[in-house]
Short mmCIF file of N, CA, C and O in Angstrom, two decimals:
data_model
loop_
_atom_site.label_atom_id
_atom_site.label_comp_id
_atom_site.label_asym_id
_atom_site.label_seq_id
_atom_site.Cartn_x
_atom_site.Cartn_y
_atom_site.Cartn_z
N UNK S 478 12.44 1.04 17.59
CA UNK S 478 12.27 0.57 16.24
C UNK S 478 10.92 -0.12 16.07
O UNK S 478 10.38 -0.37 15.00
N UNK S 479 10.47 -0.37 17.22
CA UNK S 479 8.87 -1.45 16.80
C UNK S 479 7.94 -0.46 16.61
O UNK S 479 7.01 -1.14 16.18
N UNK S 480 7.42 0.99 16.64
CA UNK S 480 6.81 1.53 16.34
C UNK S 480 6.64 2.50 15.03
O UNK S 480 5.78 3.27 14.60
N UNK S 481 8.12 2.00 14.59
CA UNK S 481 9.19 2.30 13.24
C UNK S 481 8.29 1.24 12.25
O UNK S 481 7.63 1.63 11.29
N UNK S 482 8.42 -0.40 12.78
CA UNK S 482 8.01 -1.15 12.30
C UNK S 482 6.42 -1.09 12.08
O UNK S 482 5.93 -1.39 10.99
N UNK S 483 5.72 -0.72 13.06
CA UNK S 483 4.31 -0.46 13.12
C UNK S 483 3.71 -0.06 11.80
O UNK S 483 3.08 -0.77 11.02
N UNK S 484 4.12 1.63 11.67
CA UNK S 484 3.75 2.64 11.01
C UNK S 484 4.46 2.09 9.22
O UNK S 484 4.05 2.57 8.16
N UNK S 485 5.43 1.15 9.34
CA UNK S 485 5.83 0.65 8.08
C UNK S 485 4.66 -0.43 7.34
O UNK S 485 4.15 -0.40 6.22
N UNK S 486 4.46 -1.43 8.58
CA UNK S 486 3.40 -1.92 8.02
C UNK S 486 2.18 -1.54 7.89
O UNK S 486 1.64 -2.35 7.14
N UNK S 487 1.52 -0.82 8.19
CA UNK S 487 0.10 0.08 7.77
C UNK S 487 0.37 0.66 6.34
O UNK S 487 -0.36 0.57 5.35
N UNK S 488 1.90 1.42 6.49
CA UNK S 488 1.88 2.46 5.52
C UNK S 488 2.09 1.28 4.35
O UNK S 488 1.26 1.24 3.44
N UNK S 489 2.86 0.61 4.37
CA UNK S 489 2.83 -0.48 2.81
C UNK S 489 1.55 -1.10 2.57
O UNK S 489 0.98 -1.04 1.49
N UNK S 490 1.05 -1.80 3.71
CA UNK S 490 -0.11 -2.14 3.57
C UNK S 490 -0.98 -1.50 2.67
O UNK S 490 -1.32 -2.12 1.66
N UNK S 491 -1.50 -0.09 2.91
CA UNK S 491 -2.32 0.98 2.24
C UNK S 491 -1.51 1.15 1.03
O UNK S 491 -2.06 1.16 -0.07
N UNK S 492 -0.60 1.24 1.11
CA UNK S 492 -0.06 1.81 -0.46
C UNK S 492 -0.10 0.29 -1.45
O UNK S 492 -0.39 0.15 -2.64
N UNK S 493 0.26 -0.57 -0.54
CA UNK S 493 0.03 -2.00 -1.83
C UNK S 493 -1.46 -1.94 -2.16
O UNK S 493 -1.68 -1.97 -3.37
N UNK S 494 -2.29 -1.88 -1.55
CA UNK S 494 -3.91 -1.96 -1.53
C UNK S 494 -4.40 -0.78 -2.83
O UNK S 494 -5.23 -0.82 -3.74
N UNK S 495 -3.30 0.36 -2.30
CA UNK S 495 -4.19 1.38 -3.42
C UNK S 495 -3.13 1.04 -4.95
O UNK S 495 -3.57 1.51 -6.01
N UNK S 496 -2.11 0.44 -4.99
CA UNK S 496 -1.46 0.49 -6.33
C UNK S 496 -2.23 -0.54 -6.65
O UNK S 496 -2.30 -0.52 -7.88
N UNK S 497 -2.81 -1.38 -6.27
CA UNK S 497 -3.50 -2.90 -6.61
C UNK S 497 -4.86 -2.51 -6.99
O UNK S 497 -5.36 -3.11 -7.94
N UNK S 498 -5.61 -1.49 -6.32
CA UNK S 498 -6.83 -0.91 -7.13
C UNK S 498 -6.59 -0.32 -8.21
O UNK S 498 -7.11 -0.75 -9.24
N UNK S 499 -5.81 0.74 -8.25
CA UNK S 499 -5.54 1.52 -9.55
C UNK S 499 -5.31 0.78 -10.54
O UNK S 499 -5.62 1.27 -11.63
N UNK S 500 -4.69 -0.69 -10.54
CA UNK S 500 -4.87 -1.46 -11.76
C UNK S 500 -5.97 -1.77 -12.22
O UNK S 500 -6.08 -1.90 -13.44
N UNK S 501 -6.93 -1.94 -11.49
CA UNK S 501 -7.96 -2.09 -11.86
C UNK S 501 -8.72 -0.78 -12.96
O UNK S 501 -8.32 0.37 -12.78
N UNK S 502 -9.58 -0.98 -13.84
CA UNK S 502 -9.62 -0.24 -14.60
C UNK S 502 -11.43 0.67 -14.19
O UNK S 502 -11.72 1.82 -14.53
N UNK S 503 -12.22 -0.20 -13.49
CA UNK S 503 -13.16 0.64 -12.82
C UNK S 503 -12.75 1.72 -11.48
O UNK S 503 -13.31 2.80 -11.32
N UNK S 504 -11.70 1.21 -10.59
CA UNK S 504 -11.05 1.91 -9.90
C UNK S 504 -10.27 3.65 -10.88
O UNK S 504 -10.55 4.84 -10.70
N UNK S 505 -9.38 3.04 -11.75
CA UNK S 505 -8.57 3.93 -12.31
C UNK S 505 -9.78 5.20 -13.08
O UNK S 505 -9.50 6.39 -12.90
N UNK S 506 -10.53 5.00 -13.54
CA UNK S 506 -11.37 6.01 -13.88
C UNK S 506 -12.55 6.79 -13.04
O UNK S 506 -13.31 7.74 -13.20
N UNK S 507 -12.24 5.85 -12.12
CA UNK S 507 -13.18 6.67 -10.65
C UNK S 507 -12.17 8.04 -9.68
O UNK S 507 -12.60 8.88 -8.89
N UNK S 508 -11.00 7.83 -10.08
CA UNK S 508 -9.62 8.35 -9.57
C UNK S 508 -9.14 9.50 -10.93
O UNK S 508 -8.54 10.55 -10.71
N UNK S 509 -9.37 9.22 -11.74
CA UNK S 509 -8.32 9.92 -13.05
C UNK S 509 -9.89 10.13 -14.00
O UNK S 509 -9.64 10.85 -14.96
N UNK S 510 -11.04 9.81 -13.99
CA UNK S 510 -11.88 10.28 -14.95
C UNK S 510 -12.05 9.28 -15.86
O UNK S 510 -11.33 8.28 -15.91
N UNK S 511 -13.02 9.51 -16.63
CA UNK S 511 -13.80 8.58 -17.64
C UNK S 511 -12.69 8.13 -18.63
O UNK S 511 -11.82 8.83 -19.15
N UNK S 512 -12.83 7.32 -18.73
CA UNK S 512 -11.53 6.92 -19.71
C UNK S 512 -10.29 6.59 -19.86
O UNK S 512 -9.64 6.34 -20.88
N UNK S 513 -9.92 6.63 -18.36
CA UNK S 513 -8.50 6.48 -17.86
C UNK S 513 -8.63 4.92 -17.61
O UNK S 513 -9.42 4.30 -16.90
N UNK S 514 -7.71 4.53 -18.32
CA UNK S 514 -7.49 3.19 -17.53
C UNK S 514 -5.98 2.75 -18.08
O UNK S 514 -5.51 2.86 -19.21
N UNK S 515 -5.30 2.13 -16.66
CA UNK S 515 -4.18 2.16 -16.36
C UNK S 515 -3.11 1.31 -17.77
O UNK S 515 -1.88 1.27 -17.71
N UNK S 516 -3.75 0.82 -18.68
CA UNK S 516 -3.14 0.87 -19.95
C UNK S 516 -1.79 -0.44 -19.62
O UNK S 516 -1.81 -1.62 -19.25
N UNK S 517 -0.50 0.77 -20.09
CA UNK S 517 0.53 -0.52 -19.65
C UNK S 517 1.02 -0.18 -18.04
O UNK S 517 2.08 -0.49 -17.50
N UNK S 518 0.31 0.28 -17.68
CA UNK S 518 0.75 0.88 -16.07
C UNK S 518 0.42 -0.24 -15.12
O UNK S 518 0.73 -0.32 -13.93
N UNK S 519 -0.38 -1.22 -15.99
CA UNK S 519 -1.28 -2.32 -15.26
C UNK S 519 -0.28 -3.38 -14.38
O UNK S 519 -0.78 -3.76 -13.32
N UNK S 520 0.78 -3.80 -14.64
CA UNK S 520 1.62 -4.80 -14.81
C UNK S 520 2.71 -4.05 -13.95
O UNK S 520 3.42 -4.88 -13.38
N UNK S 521 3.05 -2.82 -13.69
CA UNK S 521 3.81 -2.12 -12.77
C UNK S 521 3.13 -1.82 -11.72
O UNK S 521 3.81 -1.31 -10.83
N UNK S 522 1.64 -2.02 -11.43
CA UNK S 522 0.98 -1.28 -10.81
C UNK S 522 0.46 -2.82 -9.27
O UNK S 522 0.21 -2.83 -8.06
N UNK S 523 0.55 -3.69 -10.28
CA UNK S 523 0.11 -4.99 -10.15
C UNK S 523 1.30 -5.07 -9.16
O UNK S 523 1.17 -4.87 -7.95
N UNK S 524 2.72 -5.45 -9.87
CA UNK S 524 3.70 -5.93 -9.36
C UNK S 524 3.96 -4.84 -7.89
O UNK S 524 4.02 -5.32 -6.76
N UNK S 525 4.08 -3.57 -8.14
CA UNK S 525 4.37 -3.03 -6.88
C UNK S 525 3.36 -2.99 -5.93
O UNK S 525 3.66 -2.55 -4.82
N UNK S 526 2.08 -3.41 -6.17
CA UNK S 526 1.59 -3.40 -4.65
C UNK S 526 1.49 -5.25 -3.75
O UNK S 526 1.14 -5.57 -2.61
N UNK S 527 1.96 -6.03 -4.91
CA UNK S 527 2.38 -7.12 -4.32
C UNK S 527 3.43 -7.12 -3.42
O UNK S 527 3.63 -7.70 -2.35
N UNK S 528 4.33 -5.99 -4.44
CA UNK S 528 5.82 -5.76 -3.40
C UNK S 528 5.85 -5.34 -2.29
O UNK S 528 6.61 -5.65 -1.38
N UNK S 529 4.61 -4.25 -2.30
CA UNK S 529 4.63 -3.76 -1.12
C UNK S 529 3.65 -4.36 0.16
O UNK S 529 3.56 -4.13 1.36
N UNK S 530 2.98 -5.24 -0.81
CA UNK S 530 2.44 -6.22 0.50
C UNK S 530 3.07 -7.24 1.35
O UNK S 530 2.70 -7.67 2.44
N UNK S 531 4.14 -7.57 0.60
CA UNK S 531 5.15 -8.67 0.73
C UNK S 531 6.31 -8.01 1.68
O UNK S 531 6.99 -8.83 2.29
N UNK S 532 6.61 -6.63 1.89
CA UNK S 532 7.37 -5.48 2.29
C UNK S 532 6.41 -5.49 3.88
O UNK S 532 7.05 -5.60 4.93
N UNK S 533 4.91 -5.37 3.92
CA UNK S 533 4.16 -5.39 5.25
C UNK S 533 4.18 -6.45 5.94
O UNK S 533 4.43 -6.55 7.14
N UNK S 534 3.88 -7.36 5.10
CA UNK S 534 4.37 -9.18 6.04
C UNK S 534 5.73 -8.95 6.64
O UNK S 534 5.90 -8.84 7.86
N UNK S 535 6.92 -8.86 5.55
CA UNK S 535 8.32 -8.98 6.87
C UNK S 535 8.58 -8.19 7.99
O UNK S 535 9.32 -8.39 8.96
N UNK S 536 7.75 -7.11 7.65
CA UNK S 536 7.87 -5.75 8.18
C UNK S 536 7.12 -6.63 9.67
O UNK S 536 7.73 -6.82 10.73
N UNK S 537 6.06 -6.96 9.46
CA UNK S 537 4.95 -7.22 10.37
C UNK S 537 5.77 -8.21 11.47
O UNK S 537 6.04 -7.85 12.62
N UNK S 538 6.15 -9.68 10.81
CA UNK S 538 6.93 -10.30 10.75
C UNK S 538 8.63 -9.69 12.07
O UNK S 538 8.90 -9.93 13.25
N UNK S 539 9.12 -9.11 11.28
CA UNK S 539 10.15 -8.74 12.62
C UNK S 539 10.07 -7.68 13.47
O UNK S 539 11.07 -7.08 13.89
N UNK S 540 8.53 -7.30 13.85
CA UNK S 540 7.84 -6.86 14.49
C UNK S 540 7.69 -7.19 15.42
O UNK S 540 7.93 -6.64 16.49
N UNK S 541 6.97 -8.80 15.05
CA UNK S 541 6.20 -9.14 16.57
C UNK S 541 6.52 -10.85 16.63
O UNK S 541 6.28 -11.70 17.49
N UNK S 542 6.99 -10.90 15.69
CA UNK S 542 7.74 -12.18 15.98
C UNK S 542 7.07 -13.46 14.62
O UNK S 542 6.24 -13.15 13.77
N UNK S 543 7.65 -14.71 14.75
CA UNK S 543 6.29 -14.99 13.65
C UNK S 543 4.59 -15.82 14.47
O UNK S 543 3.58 -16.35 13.99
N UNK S 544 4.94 -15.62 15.46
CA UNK S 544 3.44 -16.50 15.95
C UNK S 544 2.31 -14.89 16.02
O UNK S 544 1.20 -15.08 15.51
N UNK S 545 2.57 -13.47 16.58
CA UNK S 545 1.67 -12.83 16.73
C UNK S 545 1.80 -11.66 15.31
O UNK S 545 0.96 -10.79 15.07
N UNK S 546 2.84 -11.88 14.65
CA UNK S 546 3.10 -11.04 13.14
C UNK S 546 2.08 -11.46 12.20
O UNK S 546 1.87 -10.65 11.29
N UNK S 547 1.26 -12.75 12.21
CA UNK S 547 0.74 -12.96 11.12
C UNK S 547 -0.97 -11.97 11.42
O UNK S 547 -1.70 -11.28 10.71
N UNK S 548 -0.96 -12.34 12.61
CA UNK S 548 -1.87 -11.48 13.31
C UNK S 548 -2.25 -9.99 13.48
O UNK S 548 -3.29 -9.33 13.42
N UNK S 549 -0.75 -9.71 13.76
CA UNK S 549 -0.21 -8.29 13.18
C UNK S 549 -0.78 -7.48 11.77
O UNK S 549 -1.49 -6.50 11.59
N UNK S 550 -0.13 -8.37 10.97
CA UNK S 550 -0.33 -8.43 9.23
C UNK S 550 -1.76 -8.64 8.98
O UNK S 550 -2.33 -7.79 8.30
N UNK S 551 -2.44 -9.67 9.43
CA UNK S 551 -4.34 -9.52 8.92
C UNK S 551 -4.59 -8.15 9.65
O UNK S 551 -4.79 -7.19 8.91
N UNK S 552 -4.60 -7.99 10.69
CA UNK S 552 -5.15 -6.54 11.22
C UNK S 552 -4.84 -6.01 10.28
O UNK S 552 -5.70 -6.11 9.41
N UNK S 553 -3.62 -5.20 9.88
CA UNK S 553 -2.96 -3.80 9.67
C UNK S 553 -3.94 -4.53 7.84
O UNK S 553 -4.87 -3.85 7.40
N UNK S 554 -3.70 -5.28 7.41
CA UNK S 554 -4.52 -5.34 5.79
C UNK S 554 -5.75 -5.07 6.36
O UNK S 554 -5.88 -3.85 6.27
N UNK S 555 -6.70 -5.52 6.88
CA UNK S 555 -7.85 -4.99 6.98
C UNK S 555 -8.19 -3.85 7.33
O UNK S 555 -9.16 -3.34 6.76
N UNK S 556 -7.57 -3.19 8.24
CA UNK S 556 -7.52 -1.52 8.42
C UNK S 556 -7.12 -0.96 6.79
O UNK S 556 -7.76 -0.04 6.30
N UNK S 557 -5.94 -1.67 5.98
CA UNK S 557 -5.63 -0.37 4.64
C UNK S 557 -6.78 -1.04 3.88
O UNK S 557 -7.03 -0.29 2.93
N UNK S 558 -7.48 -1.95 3.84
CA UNK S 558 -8.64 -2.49 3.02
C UNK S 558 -9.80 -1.33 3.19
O UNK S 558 -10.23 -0.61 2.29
N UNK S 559 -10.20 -1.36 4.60
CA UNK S 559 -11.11 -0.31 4.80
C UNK S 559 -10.96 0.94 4.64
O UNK S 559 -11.91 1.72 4.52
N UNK S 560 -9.59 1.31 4.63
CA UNK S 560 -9.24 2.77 4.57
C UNK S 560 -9.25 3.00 3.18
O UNK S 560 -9.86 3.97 2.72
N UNK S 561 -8.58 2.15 2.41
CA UNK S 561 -8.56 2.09 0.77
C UNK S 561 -10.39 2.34 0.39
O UNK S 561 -10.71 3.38 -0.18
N UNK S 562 -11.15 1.60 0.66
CA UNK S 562 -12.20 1.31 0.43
C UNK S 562 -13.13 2.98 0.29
O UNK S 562 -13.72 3.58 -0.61
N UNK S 563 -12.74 3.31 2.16
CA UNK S 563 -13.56 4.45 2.20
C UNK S 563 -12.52 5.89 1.23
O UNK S 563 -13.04 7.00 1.14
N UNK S 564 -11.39 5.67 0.75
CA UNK S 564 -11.01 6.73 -0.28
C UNK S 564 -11.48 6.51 -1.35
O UNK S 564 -12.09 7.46 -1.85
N UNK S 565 -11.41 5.55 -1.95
CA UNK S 565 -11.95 5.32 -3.05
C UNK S 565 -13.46 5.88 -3.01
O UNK S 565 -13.83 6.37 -4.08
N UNK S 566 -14.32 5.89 -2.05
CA UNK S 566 -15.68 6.13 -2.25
C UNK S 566 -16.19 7.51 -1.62
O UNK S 566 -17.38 7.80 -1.52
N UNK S 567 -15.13 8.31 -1.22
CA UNK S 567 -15.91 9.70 -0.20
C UNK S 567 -14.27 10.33 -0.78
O UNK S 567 -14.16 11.49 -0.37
N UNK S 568 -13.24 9.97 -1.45
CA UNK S 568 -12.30 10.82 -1.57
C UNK S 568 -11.69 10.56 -2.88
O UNK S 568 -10.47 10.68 -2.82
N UNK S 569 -12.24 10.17 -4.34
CA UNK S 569 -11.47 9.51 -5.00
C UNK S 569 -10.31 10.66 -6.18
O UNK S 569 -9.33 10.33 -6.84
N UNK S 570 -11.01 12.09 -6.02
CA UNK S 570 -9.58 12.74 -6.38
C UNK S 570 -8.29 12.74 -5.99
O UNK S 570 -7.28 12.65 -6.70
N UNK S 571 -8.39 12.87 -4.66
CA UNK S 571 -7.74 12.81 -3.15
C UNK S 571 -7.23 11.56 -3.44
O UNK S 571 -6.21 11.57 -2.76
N UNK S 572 -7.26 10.64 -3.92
CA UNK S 572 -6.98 8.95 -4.27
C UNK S 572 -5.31 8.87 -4.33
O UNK S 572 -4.56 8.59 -3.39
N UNK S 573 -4.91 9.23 -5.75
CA UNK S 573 -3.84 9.12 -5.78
C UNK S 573 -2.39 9.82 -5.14
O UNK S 573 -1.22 9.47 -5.33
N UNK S 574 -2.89 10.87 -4.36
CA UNK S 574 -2.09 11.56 -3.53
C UNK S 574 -1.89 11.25 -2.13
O UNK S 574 -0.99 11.57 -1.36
N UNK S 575 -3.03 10.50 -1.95
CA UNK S 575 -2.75 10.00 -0.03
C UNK S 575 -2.22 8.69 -0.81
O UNK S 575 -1.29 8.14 -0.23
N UNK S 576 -2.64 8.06 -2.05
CA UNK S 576 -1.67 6.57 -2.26
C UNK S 576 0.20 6.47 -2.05
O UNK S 576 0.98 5.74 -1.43
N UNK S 577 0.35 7.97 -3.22
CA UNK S 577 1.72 8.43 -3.29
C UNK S 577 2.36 8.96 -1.96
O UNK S 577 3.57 8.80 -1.84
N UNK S 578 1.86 9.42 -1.23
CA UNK S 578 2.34 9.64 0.11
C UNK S 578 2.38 8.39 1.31
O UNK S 578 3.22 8.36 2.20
N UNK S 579 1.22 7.30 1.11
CA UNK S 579 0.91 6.10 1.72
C UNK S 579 3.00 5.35 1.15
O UNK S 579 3.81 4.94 1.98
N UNK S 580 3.24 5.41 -0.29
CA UNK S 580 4.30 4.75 -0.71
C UNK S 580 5.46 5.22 -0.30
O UNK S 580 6.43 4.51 -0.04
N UNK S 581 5.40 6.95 -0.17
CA UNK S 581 6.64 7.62 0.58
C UNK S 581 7.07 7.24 1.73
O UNK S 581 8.26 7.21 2.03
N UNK S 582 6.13 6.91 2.46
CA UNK S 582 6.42 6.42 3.85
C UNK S 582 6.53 4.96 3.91
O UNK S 582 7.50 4.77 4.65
N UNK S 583 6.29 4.34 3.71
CA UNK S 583 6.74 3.14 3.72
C UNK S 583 8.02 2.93 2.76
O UNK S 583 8.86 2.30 3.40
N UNK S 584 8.47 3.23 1.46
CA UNK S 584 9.74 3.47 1.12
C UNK S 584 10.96 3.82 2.36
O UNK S 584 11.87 3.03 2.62
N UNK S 585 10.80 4.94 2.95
CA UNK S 585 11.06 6.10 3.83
C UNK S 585 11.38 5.01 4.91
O UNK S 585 12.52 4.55 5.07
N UNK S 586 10.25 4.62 5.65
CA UNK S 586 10.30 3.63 6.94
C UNK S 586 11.02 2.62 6.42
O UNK S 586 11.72 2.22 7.35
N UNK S 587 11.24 2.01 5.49
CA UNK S 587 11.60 0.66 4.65
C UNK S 587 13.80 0.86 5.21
O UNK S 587 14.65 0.30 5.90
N UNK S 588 13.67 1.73 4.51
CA UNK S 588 15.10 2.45 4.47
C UNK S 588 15.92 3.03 5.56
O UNK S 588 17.14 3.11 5.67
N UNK S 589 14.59 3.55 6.66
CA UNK S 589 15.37 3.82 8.29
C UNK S 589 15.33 2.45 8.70
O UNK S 589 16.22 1.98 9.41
N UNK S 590 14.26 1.72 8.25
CA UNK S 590 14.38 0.31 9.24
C UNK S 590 15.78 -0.38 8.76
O UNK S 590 16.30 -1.08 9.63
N UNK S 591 16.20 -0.33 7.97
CA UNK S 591 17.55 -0.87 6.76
C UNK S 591 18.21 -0.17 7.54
O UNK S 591 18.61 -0.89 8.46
N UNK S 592 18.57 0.97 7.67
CA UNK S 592 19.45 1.95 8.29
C UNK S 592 20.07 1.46 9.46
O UNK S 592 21.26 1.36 9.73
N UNK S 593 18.76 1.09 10.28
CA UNK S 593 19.42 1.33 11.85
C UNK S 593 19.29 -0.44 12.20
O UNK S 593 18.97 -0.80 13.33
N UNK S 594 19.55 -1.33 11.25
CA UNK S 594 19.60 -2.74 11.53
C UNK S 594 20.96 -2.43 10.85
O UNK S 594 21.52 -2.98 11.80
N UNK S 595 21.68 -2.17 10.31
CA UNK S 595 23.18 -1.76 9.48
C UNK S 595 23.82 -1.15 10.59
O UNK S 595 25.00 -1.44 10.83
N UNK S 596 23.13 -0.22 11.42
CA UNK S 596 24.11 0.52 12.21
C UNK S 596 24.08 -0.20 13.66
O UNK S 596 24.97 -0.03 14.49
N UNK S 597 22.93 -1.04 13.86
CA UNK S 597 23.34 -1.66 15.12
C UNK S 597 22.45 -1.58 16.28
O UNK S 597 22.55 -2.11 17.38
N UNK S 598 21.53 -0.79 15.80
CA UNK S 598 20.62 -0.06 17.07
C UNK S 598 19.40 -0.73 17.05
O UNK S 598 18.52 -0.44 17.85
#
């Protein structure tokens, strides 16, 4: 399960990072074109990548315990910071589809990790 946990926190990490740009409205039209900007999407867009940053801390958190999790958690944000960073600037069509897949998996991991703490393993 700790490598369950691993790949959960990266993957929320990156997906909170990129729903938290897309609110942004210079982001959102670098991704979707001139004129796009995330409108009332702002405030859903906002809230879920808080969620899902808050989703990488516990994640991180009953990972590695809480003295080396917090440690855990700055790494794995600065890796989806930089990774966010370099999509946004060498991939930004490509943007919202590695975001939506970044959220599948961490949903996904979110739900086996739920799974197999329910079943015992």
């Amino acid at each position: 399960m700790g490598a369950l946990l691993l790949a959960l926190v990266f993957a929320a990490s990156l997906a909170g990072f990129c729903a938290l740009s897309l609110a942004m409205d210079r982001h959102s039209e670098d991704v979707f074109g001139r004129g796009s900007t995330p409108g009332a999407w702002r405030r859903w867009l906002q809230l879920g990548g808080t969620v899902l940053l808050c989703v990488s801390l516990g994640a991180s958190l009953q990972a590695a315990g809480s003295a080396i999790g917090w440690v855990l958690w700055l790494g794995a944000l600065t890796a989806a910071a930089l990774a966010t960073v370099g999509l946004l600037g060498y991939a930004p069509r490509r943007f919202h589809w590695i975001a939506s897949a970044a959220a599948a998996a961490a949903l996904l991991g979110l739900l086996a990790c739920l799974l197999l703490a329910a079943s015992g393993t």
